[in-house]
Coordinates of C-alpha atoms in Angstrom, one line a residue:
M1 CA 6.9 -15.1 -1.4
E2 CA 7.8 -18.3 -3.1
P3 CA 10.2 -18.2 -6.1
I4 CA 8.3 -17.3 -9.3
E5 CA 8.7 -19.8 -12.1
P6 CA 7.4 -18.9 -15.5
E7 CA 4.9 -21.1 -17.1
P8 CA 6.1 -23.3 -20.0
K9 CA 6.6 -21.1 -23.1
S10 CA 4.2 -21.8 -25.9
V11 CA 2.0 -19.9 -28.3
K12 CA -1.1 -19.0 -26.4
P13 CA -3.9 -16.5 -26.8
P14 CA -3.3 -13.4 -24.6
L15 CA -4.4 -13.8 -21.0
R16 CA -7.6 -11.9 -20.4
V17 CA -7.1 -9.4 -17.5
S18 CA -10.3 -7.6 -16.5
I19 CA -9.5 -4.4 -14.6
V20 CA -12.5 -3.6 -12.5
T21 CA -13.5 0.0 -12.6
F22 CA -15.2 1.5 -9.6
R23 CA -16.2 5.1 -9.4
E24 CA -13.9 5.3 -6.4
C25 CA -10.8 4.4 -8.5
D26 CA -8.1 6.8 -9.4
P27 CA -7.2 7.0 -13.1
S28 CA -3.4 7.0 -12.8
I29 CA -3.4 3.5 -11.4
L30 CA -6.1 2.2 -13.8
Y31 CA -4.1 3.4 -16.8
G32 CA -0.7 2.5 -15.3
I33 CA -1.8 -1.1 -15.0
F34 CA -3.4 -1.1 -18.4
D35 CA -0.4 0.4 -20.2
T36 CA 2.0 -2.0 -18.5
L37 CA 0.1 -5.1 -19.4
W38 CA -0.7 -3.8 -22.9
I39 CA 3.0 -3.6 -23.8
A40 CA 4.3 -6.7 -21.9
G41 CA 5.8 -9.2 -24.3
A42 CA 5.4 -7.0 -27.3
H43 CA 7.7 -4.8 -29.3
W44 CA 5.6 -2.3 -31.3
K45 CA 5.9 -0.6 -34.6
S46 CA 5.2 3.0 -33.5
H47 CA 4.1 4.1 -37.0
S48 CA 1.4 1.4 -37.4
N49 CA 0.6 0.4 -33.8
E50 CA 1.2 -3.2 -34.6
P51 CA 3.0 -5.7 -32.4
T52 CA 6.1 -7.4 -33.7
S53 CA 6.1 -10.2 -31.2
E54 CA 3.7 -12.2 -29.0
V55 CA 1.2 -10.1 -27.0
L56 CA 0.9 -11.6 -23.5
F57 CA -2.1 -9.9 -22.1
A58 CA -5.5 -8.5 -23.2
P59 CA -6.3 -6.0 -20.6
R60 CA -9.7 -4.3 -20.5
L61 CA -11.5 -1.9 -18.2
V62 CA -14.7 -3.4 -17.0
A63 CA -17.5 -1.2 -15.5
A64 CA -21.0 -1.9 -14.2
E65 CA -22.7 0.2 -16.9
P66 CA -22.0 1.3 -20.5
G67 CA -20.8 4.8 -21.3
P68 CA -18.5 7.4 -19.7
L69 CA -17.6 7.0 -16.0
T70 CA -16.5 9.9 -13.9
L71 CA -14.1 8.8 -11.2
I72 CA -13.6 10.1 -7.7
T73 CA -10.9 12.5 -8.9
G74 CA -13.3 14.1 -11.5
V75 CA -11.6 12.5 -14.5
T76 CA -14.0 10.8 -16.9
I77 CA -13.0 7.6 -18.6
M78 CA -14.6 5.2 -21.1
P79 CA -14.5 1.6 -20.0
H80 CA -14.2 -1.1 -22.7
V81 CA -16.9 -3.5 -21.6
T82 CA -19.6 -3.9 -19.0
L83 CA -20.1 -6.8 -16.6
D84 CA -22.9 -8.3 -18.7
E85 CA -20.4 -8.6 -21.6
V86 CA -17.8 -10.6 -19.6
D87 CA -18.8 -14.1 -18.6
D88 CA -15.3 -15.5 -18.3
T89 CA -11.8 -14.1 -17.7
D90 CA -8.4 -15.3 -16.6
Y91 CA -7.6 -12.6 -14.1
V92 CA -9.7 -10.0 -12.3
L93 CA -7.5 -7.0 -11.2
V94 CA -8.9 -4.6 -8.7
P95 CA -7.1 -1.3 -8.6
N96 CA -7.1 1.1 -5.6
V97 CA -10.3 2.5 -4.4
V98 CA -10.4 5.7 -2.4
V99 CA -12.4 5.0 0.7
D100 CA -11.9 6.2 4.2
T101 CA -15.0 5.3 6.3
P102 CA -17.3 2.3 6.8
D103 CA -20.0 4.2 4.8
T104 CA -17.8 4.7 1.8
I105 CA -16.9 1.0 1.8
R106 CA -20.6 0.1 2.0
A107 CA -21.2 2.4 -1.0
L108 CA -19.0 0.4 -3.3
D109 CA -21.0 -0.9 -6.3
R110 CA -22.6 -4.2 -5.2
R111 CA -22.9 -5.3 -8.8
L112 CA -19.1 -5.2 -9.2
L113 CA -18.5 -7.0 -5.9
E114 CA -20.9 -9.8 -6.9
W115 CA -19.3 -10.1 -10.4
I116 CA -15.8 -10.4 -8.9
A117 CA -16.9 -13.2 -6.6
R118 CA -18.6 -15.0 -9.4
M119 CA -15.5 -14.8 -11.7
H120 CA -13.4 -16.2 -8.8
R121 CA -15.9 -19.1 -8.4
K122 CA -15.5 -19.8 -12.1
G123 CA -11.7 -20.0 -11.8
A124 CA -10.4 -16.5 -12.3
R125 CA -7.4 -15.5 -10.3
L126 CA -7.7 -12.2 -8.3
L127 CA -5.2 -9.4 -8.0
A128 CA -5.8 -6.4 -5.8
A129 CA -3.6 -3.3 -5.7
C130 CA -3.5 -1.0 -2.7
G131 CA -7.0 -0.4 -1.5
G132 CA -8.3 -3.0 -3.9
S133 CA -7.9 -5.5 -1.1
I134 CA -10.7 -3.7 0.7
V135 CA -12.9 -4.5 -2.3
L136 CA -12.1 -8.2 -2.0
A137 CA -12.7 -8.1 1.8
E138 CA -16.0 -6.4 1.3
A139 CA -16.9 -9.1 -1.2
G140 CA -16.2 -11.7 1.5
L141 CA -13.3 -13.2 -0.4
L142 CA -10.6 -12.7 2.2
D143 CA -12.2 -14.1 5.4
G144 CA -9.7 -16.4 7.0
Q145 CA -7.0 -15.4 4.5
S146 CA -3.9 -13.2 4.7
A147 CA -3.8 -9.9 2.8
T148 CA -2.1 -6.5 2.6
T149 CA -3.2 -3.0 1.8
H150 CA -1.9 0.6 1.9
W151 CA -0.6 1.3 5.4
M152 CA -3.0 4.2 5.8
Y153 CA -6.0 1.9 5.3
A154 CA -4.8 -0.5 8.0
P155 CA -6.8 0.8 11.0
L156 CA -10.0 1.0 8.9
F157 CA -9.3 -2.4 7.4
R158 CA -8.8 -4.1 10.7
Q159 CA -11.9 -2.5 12.2
E160 CA -14.2 -3.6 9.3
F161 CA -12.6 -6.9 8.4
P162 CA -11.4 -8.6 11.6
K163 CA -11.5 -12.1 10.0
V164 CA -8.7 -11.1 7.6
D165 CA -5.1 -11.6 8.7
L166 CA -3.7 -8.2 7.6
K167 CA 0.0 -7.8 7.0
E168 CA 0.3 -4.2 6.1
E169 CA 4.1 -4.2 6.4
R170 CA 4.2 -6.5 3.3
I171 CA 4.1 -5.4 -0.4
L172 CA 2.8 -8.7 -1.9
V173 CA 0.7 -11.3 -0.1
Q174 CA -0.6 -14.5 -1.7
S175 CA -3.6 -16.3 -0.3
G176 CA -6.5 -18.5 -1.3
A177 CA -6.6 -22.0 -2.7
G178 CA -3.6 -22.4 -5.0
H179 CA -2.5 -18.9 -4.2
S180 CA -5.4 -17.7 -6.4
I181 CA -5.5 -14.3 -4.7
V182 CA -2.6 -11.8 -4.6
C183 CA -2.8 -8.4 -2.8
S184 CA -0.3 -5.6 -3.0
G185 CA 0.1 -2.8 -0.5
G186 CA 0.9 0.9 -1.1
A187 CA -0.2 3.3 -3.8
S188 CA 2.6 2.5 -6.3
S189 CA 2.6 -1.3 -5.4
W190 CA 0.5 -1.9 -8.5
Q191 CA 3.9 -1.8 -10.2
D192 CA 5.1 -4.8 -8.1
L193 CA 1.8 -6.5 -8.9
T194 CA 2.0 -6.1 -12.6
L195 CA 5.7 -7.2 -12.6
Y196 CA 4.7 -10.2 -10.6
L197 CA 2.0 -11.1 -13.2
I198 CA 4.5 -10.6 -16.0
A199 CA 7.1 -12.7 -14.3
R200 CA 4.6 -15.5 -13.6
H201 CA 3.6 -15.8 -17.2
A202 CA 6.7 -14.7 -19.2
G203 CA 9.6 -15.1 -16.8
T204 CA 11.9 -12.9 -15.0
A205 CA 13.7 -11.5 -18.0
E206 CA 10.5 -10.0 -19.4
A207 CA 9.6 -8.5 -16.0
I208 CA 13.1 -6.9 -15.8
R209 CA 12.7 -5.6 -19.4
I210 CA 9.4 -3.9 -18.5
S211 CA 10.8 -2.5 -15.2
K212 CA 13.6 -0.9 -17.2
L213 CA 11.3 0.4 -19.8
F214 CA 9.0 2.2 -17.3
L215 CA 11.7 2.7 -14.6
Y216 CA 9.7 0.6 -12.1
Q217 CA 11.4 -0.7 -9.0
W218 CA 10.4 -3.5 -6.7
H219 CA 9.6 -2.2 -3.2
R220 CA 11.9 -4.7 -1.6
D221 CA 11.8 -3.2 1.9
G222 CA 8.0 -3.4 2.2
Q223 CA 5.9 -0.6 3.4
L224 CA 7.4 0.1 6.8
P225 CA 9.8 2.8 5.5
Y226 CA 6.9 4.7 4.0
A227 CA 4.4 4.3 6.8
S228 CA 3.7 7.2 9.2
M229 CA 2.3 6.5 12.7
I230 CA -1.5 6.6 12.6
A231 CA -2.7 7.7 16.0
N232 CA -6.2 6.6 16.8
I233 CA -7.6 9.7 18.6
S234 CA -11.3 9.3 18.0
H235 CA -12.0 6.2 20.0
G236 CA -14.2 7.9 22.7
D237 CA -12.0 7.2 25.7
A238 CA -11.6 10.7 27.2
V239 CA -8.9 9.6 29.6
I240 CA -6.7 8.0 26.9
E241 CA -7.3 11.0 24.6
K242 CA -6.0 13.3 27.3
C243 CA -2.8 11.2 27.5
Q244 CA -2.5 11.2 23.7
A245 CA -2.7 15.0 23.7
Y246 CA 0.0 15.2 26.3
A247 CA 2.4 12.7 24.7
P248 CA 3.6 14.6 21.6
D249 CA 5.0 17.5 23.7
H250 CA 6.7 15.3 26.3
Y251 CA 7.7 12.1 24.6
Q252 CA 11.5 12.9 25.1
S253 CA 11.1 12.6 28.8
A254 CA 12.8 9.6 30.4
A255 CA 9.7 9.3 32.7
I256 CA 7.1 9.7 30.1
L257 CA 5.3 6.4 30.8
T258 CA 5.1 7.3 34.5
E259 CA 3.8 10.7 33.6
L260 CA 1.1 9.3 31.4
L261 CA 0.0 6.8 34.1
Q262 CA -0.2 9.7 36.7
L263 CA -2.1 11.8 34.2
S264 CA -4.7 9.1 33.7
G265 CA -5.4 8.6 37.4
L266 CA -5.9 4.9 36.7
P267 CA -4.2 1.8 38.2
K268 CA -1.4 0.6 36.0
R269 CA -3.2 -2.6 34.8
S270 CA -6.3 -0.7 33.9
F271 CA -4.4 2.0 32.2
D272 CA -2.4 -0.5 30.1
R273 CA -5.6 -2.3 29.1
R274 CA -7.6 0.8 28.2
F275 CA -4.7 2.3 26.3
K276 CA -4.2 -0.8 24.2
K277 CA -7.9 -1.1 23.5
A278 CA -8.2 2.5 22.5
T279 CA -5.1 3.0 20.3
G280 CA -4.0 -0.5 19.3
F281 CA -0.6 0.1 21.0
S282 CA 0.7 -0.5 24.5
P283 CA 1.8 2.7 26.1
L284 CA 5.5 1.8 25.5
E285 CA 4.9 0.9 21.9
Y286 CA 3.0 4.2 21.4
I287 CA 5.8 6.3 22.8
Q288 CA 8.4 4.3 20.8
C289 CA 6.5 4.9 17.6
L290 CA 6.0 8.6 18.4
R291 CA 9.7 9.0 18.9
I292 CA 10.7 7.2 15.8
E293 CA 8.2 9.1 13.7
E294 CA 9.8 12.4 15.0
A295 CA 13.2 11.0 14.2
K296 CA 12.1 10.1 10.7
Q297 CA 11.0 13.7 10.0
M298 CA 14.3 15.0 11.4
L299 CA 16.3 12.6 9.1
E300 CA 14.3 13.8 6.1
L301 CA 14.9 17.5 6.7
E302 CA 18.1 17.9 8.7
D303 CA 21.8 17.2 8.2
R304 CA 22.6 16.7 11.9
P305 CA 24.4 13.6 13.0
I306 CA 22.2 10.6 13.8
E307 CA 23.5 10.6 17.4
E308 CA 22.1 14.1 18.0
I309 CA 18.7 13.1 16.5
A310 CA 18.6 10.0 18.8
C311 CA 19.2 12.2 21.9
D312 CA 16.6 14.7 20.8
V313 CA 13.9 12.0 20.6
G314 CA 14.8 10.5 24.0
Y315 CA 17.5 7.9 23.3
S316 CA 21.0 8.3 24.8
D317 CA 22.0 4.8 23.7
L318 CA 22.6 5.0 19.9
A319 CA 22.7 1.2 19.4
S320 CA 19.3 0.9 21.1
F321 CA 17.9 3.7 18.9
R322 CA 19.3 2.1 15.7
R323 CA 17.7 -1.3 16.6
L324 CA 14.3 0.2 17.4
F325 CA 14.4 2.4 14.3
R326 CA 15.1 -0.5 12.1
K327 CA 12.3 -2.6 13.8
I328 CA 9.7 0.2 13.3
A329 CA 10.8 1.8 10.0
G330 CA 12.2 -1.2 8.3
L331 CA 15.5 0.6 7.5
T332 CA 18.5 1.8 9.4
P333 CA 18.5 5.6 10.2
G334 CA 21.2 6.1 7.6
D335 CA 19.4 4.2 4.9
Y336 CA 16.2 6.0 5.7
R337 CA 17.9 9.4 5.4
R338 CA 19.4 8.4 2.0
R339 CA 16.1 7.2 0.7
F340 CA 13.9 10.1 1.7
R341 CA 16.1 13.2 1.5
L342 CA 15.5 15.2 -1.7
P343 CA 18.1 14.3 -4.3
A344 CA 21.0 16.8 -4.4
T345 CA 20.0 17.7 -8.0
V346 CA 16.4 18.6 -6.9
E347 CA 17.7 20.6 -3.9
A348 CA 20.0 22.5 -6.2
A349 CA 17.2 23.2 -8.7
I350 CA 15.0 24.5 -5.9
R351 CA 17.7 26.8 -4.6
H352 CA 18.4 28.0 -8.1
S353 CA 14.7 28.8 -8.8
G354 CA 14.5 30.6 -5.5
D355 CA 17.5 32.7 -6.3
G356 CA 15.9 33.7 -9.6
R357 CA 12.7 35.1 -8.1
G358 CA 12.6 38.9 -7.8

C-alpha cells in the first residue's frame, strides 16, 4: 500500500457513500460500516443528535427495490434509497455477501451489479469488503486487476474468476485506474477499509480517533494467521482423493511423500502433475500445510513447548519448523500462540463458571 495522504482540508459537502445492499449481505457488516462512516469527523450532542463539527460522509443503504429487505441471516432491514433514486455517488461500498457455490454467485441481483458498474463508469470509486470483491468480479470490474477476499472464498474465487490476480494473503489491495478500486479481505477487514477511507479524506489523526472510539485494530499481519488450510477433496480424481484421505493420519512420517506416491500407483511425474491439478498444491506443499495446520491447533490449545509440537508434526529441526511456520502462517509459532490462545481472564472466567455449576 502506498502512504495515505489526506486531501487538502476545506469545507466540503459530505462524501456520498452508497452501501450496496444485497439479500446475501450480513447485517453486522452493513451497520458496522454505516455507523463508522456516520460518526467520522463529527462530535455529536447525544441529547439532540446534532453534529458539533464537520460531517465527513453521508452513508446510505442502497437496495434494488423499496421496502423492507430480509437478509440471508433472517434479519429484516429498511434500506434508505433504491437504485432508481441514486444517479450519482462518490463511493460505492460493497459489503460481504455470503456465497459458497457458482450458483449462489450467479444468483446475485443483476440490477445491483449493473448499477455498480454504471456508477464506476461515471467516476465513483469502488470499495469491497470481504466477499464484496466477488460482487465486483461477477460484475466484470476486476478482470486483469489484483484483488483480495476472505481466505475461505479463495478456491471458489480462483475457480470462477481466473482473470483476476487474487492475493488472499493481503488485507487491502488497490487496483484499477487511479487506484479507483480497493478490496479488503477477511470478515472484519471492513474496519480496515473504513479506516482507510477516513484516513484518505480526513487524515491519519481522525482514523486513529475512530479506531480508538470503536476499538478497531489494523490487521497488519494480513490474513495468513487466520487462514485454515482448505483441502480440495471434491475434484473428482479418485487416486488423489485416496492419497488425501491417507495423509491426515500419516503426515508425521518422514517418508510420507514416498508413501503417497506408492499409494497412488503412478509414475512420479504423473503423480505430481495430477496432485497439483486436483488440489492446487504440490505434494510437498500439501504435507507442509497439513503439518502447520495441525501445529496451529496445538499452539491454540496446548501449553507444551514449541519444540515438542514441532516434533509431533514431523519436524526435528526446530529452526526449519519456525521458518516454515512463519512462511505459511505469517507469524512465528510463539506470536501465533500469543494471538490465538484465549486471554487468561477469559480462561479464568470459564473455569469459574464451570466450578459454579451443580
